[in-house]
Amino acid sequence: MSLEYLLTIFVICVSPGIGVVYTLSATLGGGMRAGFWAAAGCTITTVIHLVIAMAGLAAILHTSAVIFQTIKYAGVAYLLWTAWSVLKDRGGLSLRPSAPQSRRALVWRGVVLNILNPKLPLFFVAFIPQFVPAGSPISLLFELGLGFTLMTFVVFLGYAALAARGRQHLLHSERAMNWLRRTFAACFAGLGLKLAAESG
């Protein structure tokens, strides 16, 4: 993998999105352990989308407006529900310390949040081929995709570590917690509305 490719995917992964916001909120609510499994769930989704893209299903999403819109609005609804849950400080998305969530629950929520974004497989189809010379074997596509997956996991763990480091200080400030809850809720809602506004 070229340095240009690694720098490009690093910038993409660092840019705040659904996975980053979820990893941060999970870490603040359950500590580094929760952040690790949240990051794992989001990373698993990149593998799923990579397989979908390589299998050509991204082309189906691109040409079938009905399928694309169905998945898109399911994702929008889930993101808005997530925003409401964070704002109300309820359930597994609460930022306050609670009984530890299972690894399965943390991973599953990360998968669902990201799998309902039909833009991801289209992104792989549009982005990765730019770094593949003509005539290259398909194995290079998987290599670049797995590089993206690894970068995603490392960056998300970095976000989790930062959140875990300042977690105790934030938990002791009611004002800071209220601000964070509203910020995360606004981020989830904003991402949902952005997805709704995008066309296939």
Coordinates of C-alpha atoms in Angstrom, one line a residue:
M1 CA 0.0 0.0 0.0
S2 CA 1.3 3.4 -0.9
L3 CA 1.9 6.2 1.6
E4 CA -0.6 8.3 -0.4
Y5 CA -3.3 5.7 0.2
L6 CA -2.5 5.3 3.9
L7 CA -2.6 9.1 4.5
T8 CA -5.9 9.4 2.5
I9 CA -7.6 6.6 4.5
F10 CA -6.3 8.1 7.8
V11 CA -7.9 11.4 7.0
I12 CA -11.1 9.7 6.1
C13 CA -11.2 7.6 9.3
V14 CA -10.3 10.5 11.6
S15 CA -13.2 12.6 10.2
P16 CA -16.1 12.4 12.6
G17 CA -18.9 10.1 11.5
I18 CA -21.3 7.6 12.8
G19 CA -18.6 5.2 14.0
V20 CA -16.6 7.9 15.8
V21 CA -19.6 9.3 17.6
Y22 CA -20.8 5.9 18.7
T23 CA -17.3 4.8 19.9
L24 CA -17.0 8.0 21.9
S25 CA -20.4 7.7 23.5
A26 CA -19.9 4.0 24.3
T27 CA -16.5 4.8 26.0
L28 CA -17.9 7.6 28.1
G29 CA -20.8 5.4 29.2
G30 CA -18.9 2.2 29.8
G31 CA -15.1 2.9 29.8
M32 CA -12.3 1.6 27.6
R33 CA -13.8 -1.9 27.4
A34 CA -17.0 -0.6 26.0
G35 CA -15.1 1.6 23.5
F36 CA -13.1 -1.3 22.3
W37 CA -16.1 -3.4 21.5
A38 CA -17.9 -0.5 20.0
A39 CA -14.9 0.1 17.7
A40 CA -14.9 -3.6 16.9
G41 CA -18.5 -3.5 15.8
C42 CA -18.0 -0.5 13.5
T43 CA -14.9 -2.2 12.0
I44 CA -16.7 -5.4 11.4
T45 CA -19.2 -3.3 9.3
T46 CA -16.4 -2.1 7.0
V47 CA -15.5 -5.7 6.3
I48 CA -19.2 -6.5 5.5
H49 CA -19.4 -3.5 3.2
L50 CA -16.1 -4.4 1.5
V51 CA -17.4 -7.9 0.7
I52 CA -20.7 -6.4 -0.5
A53 CA -18.8 -3.9 -2.8
M54 CA -16.5 -6.6 -4.1
A55 CA -19.4 -8.9 -4.8
G56 CA -21.0 -6.2 -7.0
L57 CA -24.0 -5.5 -4.8
A58 CA -23.0 -1.9 -4.6
A59 CA -23.8 -1.6 -8.3
I60 CA -27.3 -3.0 -7.5
L61 CA -27.7 -0.3 -4.8
H62 CA -26.6 2.3 -7.3
T63 CA -29.0 1.2 -10.0
S64 CA -32.0 0.3 -7.9
A65 CA -33.5 3.4 -6.4
V66 CA -36.1 1.4 -4.4
I67 CA -33.5 -0.7 -2.6
F68 CA -31.2 2.2 -2.0
Q69 CA -34.0 4.4 -0.6
T70 CA -35.4 1.6 1.6
I71 CA -32.0 1.0 3.2
K72 CA -31.2 4.7 3.4
Y73 CA -34.4 5.6 5.3
A74 CA -34.1 2.7 7.6
G75 CA -30.7 4.1 8.5
V76 CA -32.1 7.6 8.9
A77 CA -34.8 6.3 11.3
Y78 CA -32.3 4.4 13.4
L79 CA -30.0 7.4 13.6
L80 CA -32.8 9.7 14.7
W81 CA -33.9 7.1 17.3
T82 CA -30.3 6.9 18.5
A83 CA -30.2 10.7 18.8
W84 CA -33.4 10.7 20.9
S85 CA -32.1 7.9 23.2
V86 CA -28.8 9.8 23.8
L87 CA -30.7 13.0 24.5
K88 CA -33.0 11.3 27.0
D89 CA -30.0 9.4 28.5
R90 CA -31.8 6.1 28.1
G91 CA -30.8 2.5 27.8
G92 CA -27.5 1.3 26.3
L93 CA -26.8 4.7 24.8
S94 CA -26.7 6.5 28.1
L95 CA -23.4 8.4 28.7
R96 CA -23.7 7.7 32.4
P97 CA -22.0 4.8 34.1
S98 CA -24.3 1.8 34.3
A99 CA -24.2 -2.0 34.4
P100 CA -21.6 -3.2 31.9
Q101 CA -23.1 -4.0 28.5
S102 CA -22.3 -7.3 26.9
R103 CA -19.7 -7.5 24.1
R104 CA -22.4 -8.8 21.8
A105 CA -24.7 -5.8 22.5
L106 CA -21.9 -3.3 22.0
V107 CA -20.7 -4.9 18.8
W108 CA -24.2 -5.4 17.4
R109 CA -25.2 -1.7 17.9
G110 CA -22.0 -0.7 16.1
V111 CA -22.8 -3.0 13.2
V112 CA -26.4 -1.8 12.9
L113 CA -25.6 1.9 13.1
N114 CA -23.1 1.5 10.2
I115 CA -24.7 -1.3 8.1
L116 CA -27.8 0.9 7.4
N117 CA -25.7 3.4 5.5
P118 CA -25.9 2.4 1.8
K119 CA -23.3 5.0 1.0
L120 CA -20.5 2.8 2.4
P121 CA -20.5 0.1 -0.2
L122 CA -20.8 2.7 -2.9
F123 CA -17.8 4.5 -1.3
F124 CA -15.7 1.4 -1.6
V125 CA -16.6 1.0 -5.2
A126 CA -15.8 4.6 -6.0
F127 CA -12.8 5.1 -3.8
I128 CA -10.6 2.0 -3.8
P129 CA -10.3 1.6 -7.6
Q130 CA -8.6 5.0 -7.7
F131 CA -5.5 3.3 -6.2
V132 CA -5.6 0.1 -8.3
P133 CA -3.5 0.1 -11.5
A134 CA -5.2 -1.3 -14.6
G135 CA -4.7 -5.1 -14.9
S136 CA -4.1 -5.6 -11.2
P137 CA -5.3 -8.8 -9.6
I138 CA -8.5 -8.6 -7.5
S139 CA -6.4 -9.6 -4.4
L140 CA -5.1 -6.0 -4.5
L141 CA -8.6 -4.7 -4.0
F142 CA -9.0 -6.8 -0.9
E143 CA -5.6 -5.8 0.4
L144 CA -6.5 -2.1 0.1
G145 CA -9.9 -2.8 1.7
L146 CA -8.4 -4.7 4.6
G147 CA -5.9 -1.8 5.0
F148 CA -8.9 0.6 5.3
T149 CA -10.5 -1.8 7.9
L150 CA -7.3 -1.9 10.0
M151 CA -6.9 1.8 9.9
T152 CA -10.6 2.2 11.0
F153 CA -10.0 0.0 14.0
V154 CA -6.8 1.7 15.1
V155 CA -8.2 5.3 14.7
F156 CA -11.4 4.3 16.6
L157 CA -9.3 2.8 19.4
G158 CA -7.4 6.1 19.5
Y159 CA -10.7 8.0 20.0
A160 CA -11.8 5.5 22.7
A161 CA -8.5 5.9 24.5
L162 CA -8.8 9.7 24.5
A163 CA -12.4 9.5 25.8
A164 CA -11.4 7.0 28.5
R165 CA -8.6 9.2 29.7
G166 CA -10.9 12.2 30.3
R167 CA -13.9 10.1 31.3
Q168 CA -13.7 10.4 35.1
H169 CA -13.3 14.2 35.0
L170 CA -16.3 14.5 32.7
L171 CA -18.5 12.2 34.8
H172 CA -18.0 14.5 37.8
S173 CA -19.3 17.5 36.0
E174 CA -23.1 17.6 35.5
R175 CA -22.7 20.6 33.2
A176 CA -20.2 18.8 31.0
M177 CA -22.3 15.6 30.8
N178 CA -25.4 17.6 29.8
W179 CA -23.3 19.4 27.1
L180 CA -21.9 16.1 25.8
R181 CA -25.3 14.4 25.8
R182 CA -26.8 17.2 23.7
T183 CA -23.7 17.3 21.4
F184 CA -23.8 13.6 20.7
A185 CA -27.6 13.7 20.2
A186 CA -27.1 16.6 17.7
C187 CA -24.4 14.6 15.9
F188 CA -26.5 11.5 15.5
A189 CA -29.5 13.6 14.3
G190 CA -27.3 15.6 12.0
L191 CA -25.8 12.5 10.4
G192 CA -29.3 11.1 10.0
L193 CA -30.5 14.2 8.2
K194 CA -27.4 14.4 6.1
L195 CA -28.1 10.8 5.0
A196 CA -31.7 11.6 4.2
A197 CA -30.7 14.6 2.0
E198 CA -28.2 12.5 -0.1
S199 CA -29.3 10.9 -3.3
G200 CA -28.2 7.6 -4.6

